[in-house]
Coordinates of C-alpha atoms in Angstrom, one line a residue:
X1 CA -3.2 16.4 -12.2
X2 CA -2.1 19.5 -10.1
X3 CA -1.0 18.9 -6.8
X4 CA 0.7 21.1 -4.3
X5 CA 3.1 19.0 -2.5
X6 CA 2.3 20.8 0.7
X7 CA -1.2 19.9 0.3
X8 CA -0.5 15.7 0.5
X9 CA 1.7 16.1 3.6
X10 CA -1.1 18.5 5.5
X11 CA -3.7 15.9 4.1
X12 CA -2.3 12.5 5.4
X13 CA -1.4 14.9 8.5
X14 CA -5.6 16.2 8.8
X15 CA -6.5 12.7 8.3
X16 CA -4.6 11.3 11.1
X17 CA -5.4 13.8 13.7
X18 CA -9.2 13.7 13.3
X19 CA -9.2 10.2 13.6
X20 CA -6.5 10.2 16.7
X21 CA -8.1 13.3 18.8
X22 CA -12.0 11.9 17.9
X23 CA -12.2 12.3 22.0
X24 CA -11.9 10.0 24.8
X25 CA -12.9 11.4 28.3
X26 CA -16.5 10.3 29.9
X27 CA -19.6 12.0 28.2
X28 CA -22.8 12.0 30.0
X29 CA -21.1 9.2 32.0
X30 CA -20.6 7.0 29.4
X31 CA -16.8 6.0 29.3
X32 CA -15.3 6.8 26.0
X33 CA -12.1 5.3 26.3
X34 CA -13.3 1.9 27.8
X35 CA -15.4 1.4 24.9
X36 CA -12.5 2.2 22.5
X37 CA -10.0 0.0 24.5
X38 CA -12.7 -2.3 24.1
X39 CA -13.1 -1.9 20.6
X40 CA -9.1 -2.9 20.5
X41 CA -10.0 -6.0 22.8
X42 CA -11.9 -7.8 20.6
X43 CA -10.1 -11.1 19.2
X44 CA -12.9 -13.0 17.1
X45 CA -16.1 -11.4 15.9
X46 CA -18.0 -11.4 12.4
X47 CA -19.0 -8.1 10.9
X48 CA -19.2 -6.0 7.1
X49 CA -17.2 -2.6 6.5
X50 CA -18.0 -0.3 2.9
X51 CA -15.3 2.3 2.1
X52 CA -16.0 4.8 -0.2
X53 CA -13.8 7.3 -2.0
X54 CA -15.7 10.4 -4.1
X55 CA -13.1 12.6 -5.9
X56 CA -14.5 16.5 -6.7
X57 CA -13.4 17.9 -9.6
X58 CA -12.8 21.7 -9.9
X59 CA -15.5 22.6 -13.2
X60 CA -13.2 25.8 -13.7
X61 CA -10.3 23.5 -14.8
X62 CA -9.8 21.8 -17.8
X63 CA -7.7 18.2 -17.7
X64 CA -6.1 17.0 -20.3
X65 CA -7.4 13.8 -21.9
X66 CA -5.6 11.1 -19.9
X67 CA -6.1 12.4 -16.7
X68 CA -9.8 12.9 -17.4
X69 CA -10.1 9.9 -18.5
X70 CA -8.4 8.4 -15.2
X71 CA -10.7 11.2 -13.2
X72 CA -14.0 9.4 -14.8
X73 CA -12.7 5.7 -14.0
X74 CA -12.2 6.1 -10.7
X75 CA -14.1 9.7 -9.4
X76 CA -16.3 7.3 -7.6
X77 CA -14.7 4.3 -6.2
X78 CA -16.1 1.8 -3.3
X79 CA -14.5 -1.5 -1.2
X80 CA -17.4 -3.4 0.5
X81 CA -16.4 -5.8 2.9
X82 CA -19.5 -8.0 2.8
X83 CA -18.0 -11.0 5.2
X84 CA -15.0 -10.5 7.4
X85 CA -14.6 -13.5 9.7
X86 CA -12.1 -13.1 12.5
X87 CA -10.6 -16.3 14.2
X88 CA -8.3 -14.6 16.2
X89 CA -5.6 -11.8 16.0
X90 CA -3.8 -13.8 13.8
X91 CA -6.5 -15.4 11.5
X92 CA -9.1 -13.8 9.6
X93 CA -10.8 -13.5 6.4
X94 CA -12.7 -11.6 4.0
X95 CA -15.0 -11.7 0.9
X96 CA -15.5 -8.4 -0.9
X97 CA -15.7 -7.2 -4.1
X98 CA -14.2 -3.4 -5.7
X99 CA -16.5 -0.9 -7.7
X100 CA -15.6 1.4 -10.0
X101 CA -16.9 3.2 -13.4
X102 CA -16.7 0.2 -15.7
X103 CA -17.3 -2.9 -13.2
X104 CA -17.1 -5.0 -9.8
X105 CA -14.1 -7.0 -9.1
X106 CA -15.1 -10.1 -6.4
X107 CA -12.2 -10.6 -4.3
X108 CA -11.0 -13.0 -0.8
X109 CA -8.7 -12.5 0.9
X110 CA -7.3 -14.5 4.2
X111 CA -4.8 -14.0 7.0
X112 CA -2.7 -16.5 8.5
X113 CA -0.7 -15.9 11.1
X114 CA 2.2 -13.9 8.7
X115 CA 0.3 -14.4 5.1
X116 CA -1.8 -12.8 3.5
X117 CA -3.6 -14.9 0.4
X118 CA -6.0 -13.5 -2.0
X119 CA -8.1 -14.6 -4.6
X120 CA -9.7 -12.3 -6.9
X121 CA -11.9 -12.8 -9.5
X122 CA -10.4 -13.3 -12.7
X123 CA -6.6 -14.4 -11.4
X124 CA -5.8 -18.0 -12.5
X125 CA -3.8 -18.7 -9.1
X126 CA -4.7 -17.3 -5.5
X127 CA -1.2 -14.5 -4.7
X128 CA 0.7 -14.5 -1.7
X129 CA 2.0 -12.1 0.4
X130 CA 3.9 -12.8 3.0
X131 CA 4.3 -10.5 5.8
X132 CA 6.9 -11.7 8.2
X133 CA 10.4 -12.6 7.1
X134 CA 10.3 -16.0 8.8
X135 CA 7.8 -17.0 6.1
X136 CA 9.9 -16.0 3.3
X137 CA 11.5 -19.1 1.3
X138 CA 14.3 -17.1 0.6
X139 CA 15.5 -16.4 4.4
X140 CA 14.3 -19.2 5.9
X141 CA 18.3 -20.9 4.8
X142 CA 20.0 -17.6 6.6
X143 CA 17.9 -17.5 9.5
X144 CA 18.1 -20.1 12.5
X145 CA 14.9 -22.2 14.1
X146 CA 15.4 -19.6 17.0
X147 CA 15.2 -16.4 14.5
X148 CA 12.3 -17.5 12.9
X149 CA 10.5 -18.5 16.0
X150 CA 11.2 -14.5 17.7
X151 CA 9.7 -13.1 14.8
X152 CA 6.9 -15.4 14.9
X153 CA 6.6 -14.1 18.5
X154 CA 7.0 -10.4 17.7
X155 CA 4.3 -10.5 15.3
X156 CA 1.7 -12.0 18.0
X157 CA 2.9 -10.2 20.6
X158 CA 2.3 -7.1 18.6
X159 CA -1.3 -7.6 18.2
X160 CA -1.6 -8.7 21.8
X161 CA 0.1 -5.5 22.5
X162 CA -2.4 -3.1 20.5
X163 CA -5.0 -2.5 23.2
X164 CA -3.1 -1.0 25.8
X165 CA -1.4 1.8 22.9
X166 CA -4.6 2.5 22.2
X167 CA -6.3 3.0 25.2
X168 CA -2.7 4.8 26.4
X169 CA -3.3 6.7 23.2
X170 CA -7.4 7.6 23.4
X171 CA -6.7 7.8 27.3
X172 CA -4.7 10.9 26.7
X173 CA -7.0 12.5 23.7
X174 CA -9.2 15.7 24.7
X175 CA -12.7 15.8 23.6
X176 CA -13.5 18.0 20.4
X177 CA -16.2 20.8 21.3
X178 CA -18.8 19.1 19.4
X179 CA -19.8 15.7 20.8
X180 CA -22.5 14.0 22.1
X181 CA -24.1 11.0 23.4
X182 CA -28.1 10.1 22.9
X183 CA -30.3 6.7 23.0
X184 CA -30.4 4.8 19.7
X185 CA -32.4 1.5 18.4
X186 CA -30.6 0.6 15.8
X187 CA -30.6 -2.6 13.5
X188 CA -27.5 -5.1 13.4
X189 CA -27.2 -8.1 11.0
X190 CA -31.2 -7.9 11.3
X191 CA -31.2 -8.1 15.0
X192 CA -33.0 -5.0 16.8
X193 CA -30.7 -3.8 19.4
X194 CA -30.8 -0.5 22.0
X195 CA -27.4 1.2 21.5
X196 CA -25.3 3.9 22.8
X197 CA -25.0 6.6 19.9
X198 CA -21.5 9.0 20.7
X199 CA -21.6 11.6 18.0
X200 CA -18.6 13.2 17.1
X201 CA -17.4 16.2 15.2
X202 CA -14.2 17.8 13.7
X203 CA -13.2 20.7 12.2
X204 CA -9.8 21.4 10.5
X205 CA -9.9 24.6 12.9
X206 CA -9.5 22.3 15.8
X207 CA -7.1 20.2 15.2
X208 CA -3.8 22.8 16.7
X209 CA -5.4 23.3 19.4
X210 CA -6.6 19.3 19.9
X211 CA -3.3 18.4 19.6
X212 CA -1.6 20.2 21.8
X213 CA -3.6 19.6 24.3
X214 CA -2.8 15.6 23.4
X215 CA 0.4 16.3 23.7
X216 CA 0.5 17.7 27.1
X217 CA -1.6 14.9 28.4
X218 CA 1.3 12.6 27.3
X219 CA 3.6 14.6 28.9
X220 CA 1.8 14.8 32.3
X221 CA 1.1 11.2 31.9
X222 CA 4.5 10.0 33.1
X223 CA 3.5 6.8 34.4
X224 CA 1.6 5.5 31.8
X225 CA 4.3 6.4 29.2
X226 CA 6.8 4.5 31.0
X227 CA 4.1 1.8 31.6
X228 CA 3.1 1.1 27.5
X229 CA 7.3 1.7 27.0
X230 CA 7.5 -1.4 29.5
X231 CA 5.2 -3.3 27.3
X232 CA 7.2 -2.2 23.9
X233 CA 10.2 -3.7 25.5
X234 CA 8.7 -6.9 26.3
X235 CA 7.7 -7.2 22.9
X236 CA 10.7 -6.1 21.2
X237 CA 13.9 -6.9 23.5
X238 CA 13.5 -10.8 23.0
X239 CA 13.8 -10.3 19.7
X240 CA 16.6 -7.4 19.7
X241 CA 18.5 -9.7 21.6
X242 CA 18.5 -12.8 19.4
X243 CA 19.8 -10.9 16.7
X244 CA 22.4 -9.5 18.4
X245 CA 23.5 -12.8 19.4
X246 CA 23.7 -14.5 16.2
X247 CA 25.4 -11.3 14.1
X248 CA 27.8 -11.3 17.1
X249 CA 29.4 -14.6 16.1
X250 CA 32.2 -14.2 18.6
X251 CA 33.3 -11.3 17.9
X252 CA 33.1 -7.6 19.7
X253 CA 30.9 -4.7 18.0
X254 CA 30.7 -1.5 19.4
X255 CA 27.3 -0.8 18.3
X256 CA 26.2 -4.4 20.2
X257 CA 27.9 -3.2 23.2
X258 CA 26.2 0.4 23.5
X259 CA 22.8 -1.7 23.0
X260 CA 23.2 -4.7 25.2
X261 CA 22.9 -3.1 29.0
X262 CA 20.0 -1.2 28.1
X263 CA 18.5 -4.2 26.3
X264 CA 19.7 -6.5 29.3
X265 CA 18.1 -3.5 32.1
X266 CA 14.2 -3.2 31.5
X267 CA 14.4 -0.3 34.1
X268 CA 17.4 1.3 32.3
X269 CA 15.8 0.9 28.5
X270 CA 12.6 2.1 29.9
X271 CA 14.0 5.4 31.9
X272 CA 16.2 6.2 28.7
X273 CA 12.8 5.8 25.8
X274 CA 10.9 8.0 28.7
X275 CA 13.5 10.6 29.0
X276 CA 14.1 10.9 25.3
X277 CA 10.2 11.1 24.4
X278 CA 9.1 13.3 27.2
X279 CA 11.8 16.0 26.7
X280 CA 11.0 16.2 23.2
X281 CA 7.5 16.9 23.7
X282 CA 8.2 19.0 26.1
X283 CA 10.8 21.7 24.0
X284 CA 8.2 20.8 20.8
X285 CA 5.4 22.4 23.3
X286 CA 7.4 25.5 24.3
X287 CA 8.1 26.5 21.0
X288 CA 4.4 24.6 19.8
X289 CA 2.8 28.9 19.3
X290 CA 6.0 30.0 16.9
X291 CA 5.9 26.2 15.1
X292 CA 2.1 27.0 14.4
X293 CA 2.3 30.5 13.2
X294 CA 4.6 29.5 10.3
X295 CA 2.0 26.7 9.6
X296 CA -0.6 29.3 9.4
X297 CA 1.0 31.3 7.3
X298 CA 1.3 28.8 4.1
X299 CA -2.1 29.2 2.1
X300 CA -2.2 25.1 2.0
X301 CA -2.1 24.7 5.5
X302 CA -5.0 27.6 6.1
X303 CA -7.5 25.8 3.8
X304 CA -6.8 22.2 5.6
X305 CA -6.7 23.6 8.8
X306 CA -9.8 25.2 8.1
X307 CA -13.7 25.3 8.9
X308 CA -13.9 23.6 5.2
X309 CA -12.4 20.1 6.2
X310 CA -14.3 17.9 8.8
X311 CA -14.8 14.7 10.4
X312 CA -18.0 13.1 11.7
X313 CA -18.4 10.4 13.0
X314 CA -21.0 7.9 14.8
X315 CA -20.2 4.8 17.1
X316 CA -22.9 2.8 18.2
X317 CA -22.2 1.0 21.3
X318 CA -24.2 -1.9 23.3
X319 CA -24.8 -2.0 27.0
X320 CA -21.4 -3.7 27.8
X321 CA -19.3 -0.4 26.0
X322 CA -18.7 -3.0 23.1
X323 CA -18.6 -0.6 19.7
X324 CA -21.2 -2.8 17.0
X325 CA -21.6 0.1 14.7
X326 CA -19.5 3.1 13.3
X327 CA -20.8 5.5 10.4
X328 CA -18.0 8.1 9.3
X329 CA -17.6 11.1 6.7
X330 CA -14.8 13.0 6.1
X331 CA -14.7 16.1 3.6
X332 CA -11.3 17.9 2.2
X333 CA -11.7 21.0 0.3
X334 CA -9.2 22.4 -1.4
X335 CA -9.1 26.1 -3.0
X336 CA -7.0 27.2 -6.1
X337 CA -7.5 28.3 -9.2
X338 CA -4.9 25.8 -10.6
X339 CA -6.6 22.7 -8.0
X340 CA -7.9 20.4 -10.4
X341 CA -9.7 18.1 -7.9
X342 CA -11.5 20.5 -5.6
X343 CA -13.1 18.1 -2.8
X344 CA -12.1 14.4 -1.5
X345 CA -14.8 12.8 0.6
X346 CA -14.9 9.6 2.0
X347 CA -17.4 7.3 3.7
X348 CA -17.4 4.4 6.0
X349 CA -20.1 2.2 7.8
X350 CA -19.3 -1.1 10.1
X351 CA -20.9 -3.6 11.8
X352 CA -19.8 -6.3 13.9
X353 CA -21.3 -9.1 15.9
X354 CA -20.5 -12.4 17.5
X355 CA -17.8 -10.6 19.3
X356 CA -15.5 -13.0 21.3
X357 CA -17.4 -16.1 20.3
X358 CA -15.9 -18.6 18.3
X359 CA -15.9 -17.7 14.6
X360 CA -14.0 -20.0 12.0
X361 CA -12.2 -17.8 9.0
X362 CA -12.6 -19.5 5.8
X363 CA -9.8 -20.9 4.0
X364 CA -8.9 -20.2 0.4
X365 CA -7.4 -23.2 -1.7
X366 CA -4.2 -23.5 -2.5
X367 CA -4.0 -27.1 -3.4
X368 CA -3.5 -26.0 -7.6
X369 CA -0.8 -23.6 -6.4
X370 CA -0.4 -19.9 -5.6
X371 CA 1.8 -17.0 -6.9
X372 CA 4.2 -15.2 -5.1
X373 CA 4.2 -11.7 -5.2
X374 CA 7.4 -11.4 -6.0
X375 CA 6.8 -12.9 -8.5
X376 CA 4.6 -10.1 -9.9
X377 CA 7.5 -7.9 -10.5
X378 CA 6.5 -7.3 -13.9
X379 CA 3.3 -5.9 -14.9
X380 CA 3.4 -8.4 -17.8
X381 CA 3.8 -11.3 -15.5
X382 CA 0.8 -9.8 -13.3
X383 CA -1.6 -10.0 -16.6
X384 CA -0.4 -13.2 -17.9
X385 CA -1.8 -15.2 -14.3
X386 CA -5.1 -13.4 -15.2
X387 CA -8.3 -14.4 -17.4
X388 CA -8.1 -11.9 -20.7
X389 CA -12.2 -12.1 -20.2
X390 CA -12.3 -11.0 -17.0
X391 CA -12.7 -7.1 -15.2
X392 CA -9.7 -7.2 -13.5
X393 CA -7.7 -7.6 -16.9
X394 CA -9.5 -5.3 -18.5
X395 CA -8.9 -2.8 -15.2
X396 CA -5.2 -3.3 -15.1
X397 CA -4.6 -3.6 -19.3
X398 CA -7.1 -1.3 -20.8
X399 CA -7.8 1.6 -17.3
X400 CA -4.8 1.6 -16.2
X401 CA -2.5 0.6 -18.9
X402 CA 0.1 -1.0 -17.0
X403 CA 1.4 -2.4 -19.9
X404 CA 1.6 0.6 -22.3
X405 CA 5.3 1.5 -23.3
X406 CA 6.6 3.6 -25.9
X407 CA 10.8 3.4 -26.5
X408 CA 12.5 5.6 -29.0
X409 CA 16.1 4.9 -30.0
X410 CA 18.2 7.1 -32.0
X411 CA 19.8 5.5 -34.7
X412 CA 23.7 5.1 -34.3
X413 CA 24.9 6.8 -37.8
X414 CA 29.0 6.3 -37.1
X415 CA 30.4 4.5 -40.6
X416 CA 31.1 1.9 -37.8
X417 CA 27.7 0.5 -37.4
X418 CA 27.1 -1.8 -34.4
X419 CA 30.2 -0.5 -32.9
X420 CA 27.8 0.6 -30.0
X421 CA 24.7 -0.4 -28.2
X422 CA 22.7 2.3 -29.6
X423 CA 20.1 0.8 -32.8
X424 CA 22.1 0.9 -36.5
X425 CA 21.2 1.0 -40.2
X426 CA 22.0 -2.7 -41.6
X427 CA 21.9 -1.8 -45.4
X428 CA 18.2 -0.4 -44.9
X429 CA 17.5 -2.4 -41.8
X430 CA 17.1 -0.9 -38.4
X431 CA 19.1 -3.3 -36.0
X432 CA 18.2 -2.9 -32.2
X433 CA 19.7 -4.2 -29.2
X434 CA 17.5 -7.3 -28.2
X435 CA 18.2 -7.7 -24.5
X436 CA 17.2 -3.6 -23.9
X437 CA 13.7 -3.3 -26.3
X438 CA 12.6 -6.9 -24.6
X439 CA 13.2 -6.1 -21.3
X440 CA 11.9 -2.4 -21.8
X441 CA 8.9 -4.4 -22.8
X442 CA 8.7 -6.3 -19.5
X443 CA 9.4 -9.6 -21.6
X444 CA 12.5 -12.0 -20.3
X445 CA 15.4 -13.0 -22.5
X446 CA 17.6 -15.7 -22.3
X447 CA 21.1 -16.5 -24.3
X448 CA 22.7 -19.8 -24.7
X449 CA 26.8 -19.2 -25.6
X450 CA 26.8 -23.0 -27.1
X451 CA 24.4 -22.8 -29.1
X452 CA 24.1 -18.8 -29.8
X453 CA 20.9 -18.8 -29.5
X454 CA 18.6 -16.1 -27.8
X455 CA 15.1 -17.6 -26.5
X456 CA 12.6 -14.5 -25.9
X457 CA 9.0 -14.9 -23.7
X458 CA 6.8 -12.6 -24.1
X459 CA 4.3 -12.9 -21.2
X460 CA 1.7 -10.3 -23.0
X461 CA 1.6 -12.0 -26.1
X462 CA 2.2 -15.3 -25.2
X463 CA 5.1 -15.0 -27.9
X464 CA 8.2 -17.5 -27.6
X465 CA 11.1 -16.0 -30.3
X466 CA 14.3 -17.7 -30.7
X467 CA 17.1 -16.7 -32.9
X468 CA 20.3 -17.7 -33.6
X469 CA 23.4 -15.6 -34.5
X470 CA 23.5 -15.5 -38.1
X471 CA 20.6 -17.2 -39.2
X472 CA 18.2 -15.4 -41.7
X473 CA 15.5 -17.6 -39.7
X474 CA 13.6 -17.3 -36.6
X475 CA 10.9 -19.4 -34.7
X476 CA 7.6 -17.8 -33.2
X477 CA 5.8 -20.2 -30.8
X478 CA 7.5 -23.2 -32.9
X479 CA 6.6 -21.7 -36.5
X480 CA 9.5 -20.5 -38.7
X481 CA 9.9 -16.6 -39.9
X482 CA 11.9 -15.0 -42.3
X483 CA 14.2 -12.3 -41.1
X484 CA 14.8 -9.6 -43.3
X485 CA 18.8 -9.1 -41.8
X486 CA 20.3 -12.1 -39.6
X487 CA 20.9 -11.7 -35.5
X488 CA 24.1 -10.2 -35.3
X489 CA 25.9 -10.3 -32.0
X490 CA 28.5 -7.4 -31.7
X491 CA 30.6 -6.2 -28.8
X492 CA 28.6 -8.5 -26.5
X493 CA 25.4 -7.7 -27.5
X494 CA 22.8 -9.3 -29.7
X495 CA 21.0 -7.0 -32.3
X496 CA 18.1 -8.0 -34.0
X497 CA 15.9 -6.5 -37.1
X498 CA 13.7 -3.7 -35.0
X499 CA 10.3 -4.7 -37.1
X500 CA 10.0 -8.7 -36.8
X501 CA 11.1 -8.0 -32.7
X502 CA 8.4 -5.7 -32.3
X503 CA 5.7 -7.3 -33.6
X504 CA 6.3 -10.5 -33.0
X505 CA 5.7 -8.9 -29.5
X506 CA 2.3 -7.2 -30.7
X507 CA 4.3 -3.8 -30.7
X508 CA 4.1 -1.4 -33.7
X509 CA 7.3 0.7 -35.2
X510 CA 7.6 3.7 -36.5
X511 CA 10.1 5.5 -38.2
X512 CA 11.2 9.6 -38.5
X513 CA 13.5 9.5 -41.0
X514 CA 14.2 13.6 -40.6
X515 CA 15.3 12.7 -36.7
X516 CA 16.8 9.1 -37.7
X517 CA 14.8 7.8 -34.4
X518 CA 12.9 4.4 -34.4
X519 CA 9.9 4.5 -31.5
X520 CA 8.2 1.4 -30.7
X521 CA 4.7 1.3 -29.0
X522 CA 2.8 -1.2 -27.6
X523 CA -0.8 -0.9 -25.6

């Protein structure tokens, strides 16, 4: 599809600032920031979230046939959150379930403290992602008992640290012209409750303006930039200074030694982050009116920062500024003749309850084993750990294809055949490099010198091919196939007839003679 590149960078830019500058200073006495720091507060609750994601398309432009065909998959797409359970900041979980054009895909998913597991419907094995280094298998023999414990206390600290940056963050946010607050009885996991309604709303046209005025809040709010800079360090410096320590090992580097007195001086690391930030804003806001009127004059950045793209938004809160509810809709037009999607709107709705009493997560089980996400490299080794009955197969094989390859080769014509890599004639068979058409078909390959053999695993097909050098024979999941030339192994490489490789792999070949180029497909 289309796309101005100006337009994804002035999107993810909108998107961010209406949701930032939604407002924060008291409204009809209700305080706006307290019930967002509160919001941040909570550590264990029980709620539901749906996203929703509607694509426009532009009737005056004609797609071609792939991208329509993606366009009608996925024009309408929605993540419902039906349980999320939250132990604590650490530990949390989810059931849900993703909605497209052809199906629903049930999913889990939980957190513990630095992994993420999920189990989705149709995947053999629950994945794992892990999201702290300490976790990792692979480190944990490089890094010491005292690494892995610091970055198992940056990661909690971090989340202990998020309400303060936000409410420095929605303390220093101006109010958008267009809010309001008003009485609401409104229904929460079937409990009738008298709420706070704050109704907010954003146009594109706003946002310059909203922003600078953001960030001359931050610059006048010296003391509570150097206060949530004091609270970054406490985070960070323990864990800054283990790893100086232990990729010191004795010896003197300069780059340690310019670090060390600021990370040794609180005061000192604190005075140089505040002087660094502050003087930045401050020479970004004197020439803020010339940065602007270059923005404005790019036709991308007119239409977002337009009347065309807003924000509104509803948070619902109870008597003790606690947010239970949000409802939000954002709209982005975009204008062009060429603009093949013409609108992006998306939808949100929340609730939450049982905030800050005790809620158990529920735990997925591993016990049959799990797959690493690394481990995933390979979009065949992704379908292989998946039912073939299932949606999510049929999403990732048949929607999106993630498998579909075609390779073309040109045949090597020197008198000298097989005196390159390149694909040769063999007498009237087309010999291809084994090693570069498997793994172009995301299959592994293995060689044995002793025994000259090559051992093939095709993780689409299920196919297991193993040839040996000169041998007019070949096995196929244990049964023996004729070869129409033998393996041949030349300058270090193996070559292999093109036709039984291929579809032994549940490719197809075809040949143009008039081009002398061998293309092999596979779905």
């Amino acid at each position: 599809m289309k796309n101005n590149r100006n337009y994804k960078w002035l999107s993810v830019f909108l998107v961010v600032l209406l949701v930032i500058l939604a407002g924060c200073q008291s409204v009809n006495g209700l305080d706006l920031n307290k019930m967002i720091q509160n919001g941040a507060s909570v550590k264990s609750l029980q709620g539901s979230q749906t996203f929703a994601l509607e694509f426009i398309a532009n009737p005056s432009v004609k797609l071609d046939e792939e991208n329509q065909r993606l366009l009608d998959l996925f024009a309408n797409v929605k993540l419902n959150l039906d349980e999320v359970k939250q132990q604590d900041l650490t530990h949390a979980s989810v059931k849900g379930s993703f909605e497209y054009a052809k199906g629903r895909i049930p999913f889990q998913m939980t957190i513990s403290d630095q992994d993420y597991t999920f189990q989705i419907e149709g995947a053999k094995k629950p994945v794992v992602i892990h999201n702290g280094p300490a976790n990792m298998e692979e480190l944990k023999q490089t890094l010491s008992k005292e690494m892995q414990e610091q970055l198992k206390q940056l990661y909690a600290k971090s989340a202990e640290l998020t309400p303060s940056l936000v409410s420095y963050l929605s303390g220093n946010a101006p109010n958008p012209a267009n809010i309001s607050v008003s009485d609401s009885q409104t229904y929460i996991h079937n409990e009738g409750l008298s709420l706070k309604k704050v109704h907010v709303e954003i146009k594109g046209s706003e946002l310059l303006d909203l922003f600078k005025a953001f960030a001359t809040n931050l610059v006048a709010d010296e003391k509570g930039m150097k206060d949530i800079l004091g609270q970054i360090y406490d985070v960070v410096a323990p864990f800054m200074k283990q790893a100086i320590k232990e990729n010191a090992q004795g010896q003197a580097d300069p780059m340690n030694q310019m670090i060390e007195p600021y990370l040794n001086n609180k005061t000192l690391a604190v005075e140089f982050a505040f002087t660094f930030l502050n003087s930045n804003l401050k020479k970004m806001l004197a020439d803020y009116d010339t940065y602007t009127a270059q923005i404005k004059d790019n036709e991308a950045a007119r239409q977002l920062l337009s009347d065309q793209q807003t924000l509104k938004l509803d948070i619902y809160a109870d008597r003790d500024l606690m947010p239970r509810k949000t409802n939000m809709e954002l709209n982005l037009q975009f204008t062009g003749e060429d603009t093949s999607i013409q609108g992006l709107k998306i939808t949100s709705t929340s609730e939450t309850w049982n905030l800050n009493q005790p809620v158990q997560a529920d735990v997925i089980d591993t016990s049959s084993g799990v797959v690493e996400l690394n481990g995933l490299s390979k979009p065949s080794r992704l379908l292989a750990g998946l039912d073939p009955n299932s949606q999510l197969y049929s999403l990732l094989k048949n929607d999106l294809r993630i498998t579909k390859k075609d390779i073309q080769m040109i045949v090597d014509n020197d008198d000298t055949y097989g005196a390159s890599t390149k694909p040769y004639n063999a007498n009237g068979t087309i010999m291809v490099p084994a090693r570069f058409v498997v793994e172009q078909l995301d299959a592994d390959v293995d060689w044995d010198p002793a025994t000259q053999q090559v051992t093939i695993t095709d993780w689409v097909s299920g196919a297991v091919i193993k040839l040996n050098i000169g041998s007019k024979q070949a096995s196929v999941n244990g049964m023996i196939k004729p070869l129409e030339t033998e393996a041949e192994l030349t300058n270090g490489s193996t070559f292999v007839p093109v036709r039984f490789i291929a579809e032994s792999m549940g490719a197809t070949v075809k040949w143009d003679q008039e081009l002398q180029m061998v293309t092999i497909s596979r779905d």
